[in-house]
Amino acid sequence: MNLKELSAKLGLSPTTVSRALNGYPEVNESTRERVMAAAKRYNYHPNTRAIRLATGRAMAVGHVIPIASRHEIVNPVFADFIAGAGEVYSRNGYDMVLSVVRDEDEEAAYRALKSKGNVDGVIVHAPRLDDARIPLLTEIGLPFVVHGRASQVALPYSWIDVNNRRAFHRATEVLLDFGHRRIALVNGLEFMDFAVRRRSGYVEALAARGIAPDPRLMASEEMTEVSGYRAGRRMLDLPDPPTAFLASSMISGMGIRRALEERGLRMGRDVSVVIHDDDLSYMKNGEDVPIFTATRSSVRQAGSIAAETLLGLIAERPETLPSRLMEADLIIGQSTGPAPRR
């Protein structure tokens, strides 16, 4: 079925149907939903080449991934984020351009995407506190959405983030309410904005109960099973070891659990563990009953929202840049319990 035939079935002009399919703001929401439903029902797929010619768009979104030895992008949450974003791209007739570059070539990669017209916009991953990519993309005029925030950047920009500070504040309070006072933080790399916000929430919750944070109970590493294990083992060897751990990912939490089991300690009874759960499609936190008590926020949903936001920026170029702060759910699992008596 072509555009003209689909328009005839809907009783709308081809222009209206085309604009509805491509997200133009002048098409009202009820008409857009009707057109999208009909396109799905009749298995209509727009001619991407024709759209490119008509709109001057590349009909593609870019993701530039630097190769680095110590970088959060190696975390497998990236795959779920891309899955969520990819569904939105596919539904709207967009392709995804993935560029893997050396760290020193990242700026050149963005400039090349803009100058060649290969993409209509990009999504920025793993922002740092003072992220140079934000002023760069603003300067060259390439629409972008940041997955996360960069606290030290004053320029306005569009972002999608989870409330990391509040999530880890609540998680620390849960452990404090269980009577824990020696609470360890196994965090991500703290040149990353999300990790700084998580530490802030943890420290604030301790301070509110009159507890000074112990530097020996804080670790900042790549979020891997091995780093979680090493941090857990090191802290458990302290003269006054932690009775609870707060980990920035399920993967780090698995490493902490291995360190506990190695010492004959039972998670949830002898030592409590709270993690952050990205609700990964291939790594679930248990089935009927969660294994870990967790702050949970779907990274796949974040990918979908980021992609939808970016396509909206491409279509409309609004004066006010949209942002979205997602709140994490608190899930009670089997990994937490009252602080043991010393």
Short mmCIF file of C-alpha atoms in Angstrom, two decimals, residues 63-65 72-85 96 98 100 123 125-126 147 278 280 282 299-300 303:
data_model
loop_
_atom_site.label_atom_id
_atom_site.label_comp_id
_atom_site.label_asym_id
_atom_site.label_seq_id
_atom_site.Cartn_x
_atom_site.Cartn_y
_atom_site.Cartn_z
CA HIS A 63 25.08 7.37 18.63
CA VAL A 64 28.81 8.09 18.96
CA ILE A 65 30.56 5.62 21.26
CA GLU A 72 30.59 3.45 31.85
CA ILE A 73 29.51 2.69 28.28
CA VAL A 74 30.93 -0.83 28.67
CA ASN A 75 28.08 -1.50 31.09
CA PRO A 76 25.49 -3.83 29.50
CA VAL A 77 22.65 -1.40 30.25
CA PHE A 78 23.61 0.22 26.94
CA ALA A 79 22.06 -2.69 25.01
CA ASP A 80 18.67 -2.25 26.72
CA PHE A 81 18.77 1.52 26.18
CA ILE A 82 19.42 0.99 22.46
CA ALA A 83 16.61 -1.60 22.29
CA GLY A 84 14.13 0.94 23.69
CA ALA A 85 15.35 3.71 21.41
CA MET A 96 20.31 4.29 13.66
CA LEU A 98 26.37 3.80 15.45
CA VAL A 100 32.60 3.67 17.41
CA ILE A 123 21.81 10.92 21.69
CA HIS A 125 25.54 8.82 26.54
CA ALA A 126 27.24 8.73 29.94
CA HIS A 147 20.84 10.36 28.63
CA ASP A 278 18.01 -0.99 35.54
CA LEU A 280 17.28 -5.31 32.24
CA TYR A 282 17.96 -10.33 30.10
CA VAL A 299 16.76 1.89 31.14
CA ARG A 300 14.78 0.50 28.18
CA GLY A 303 15.80 4.79 25.72
#
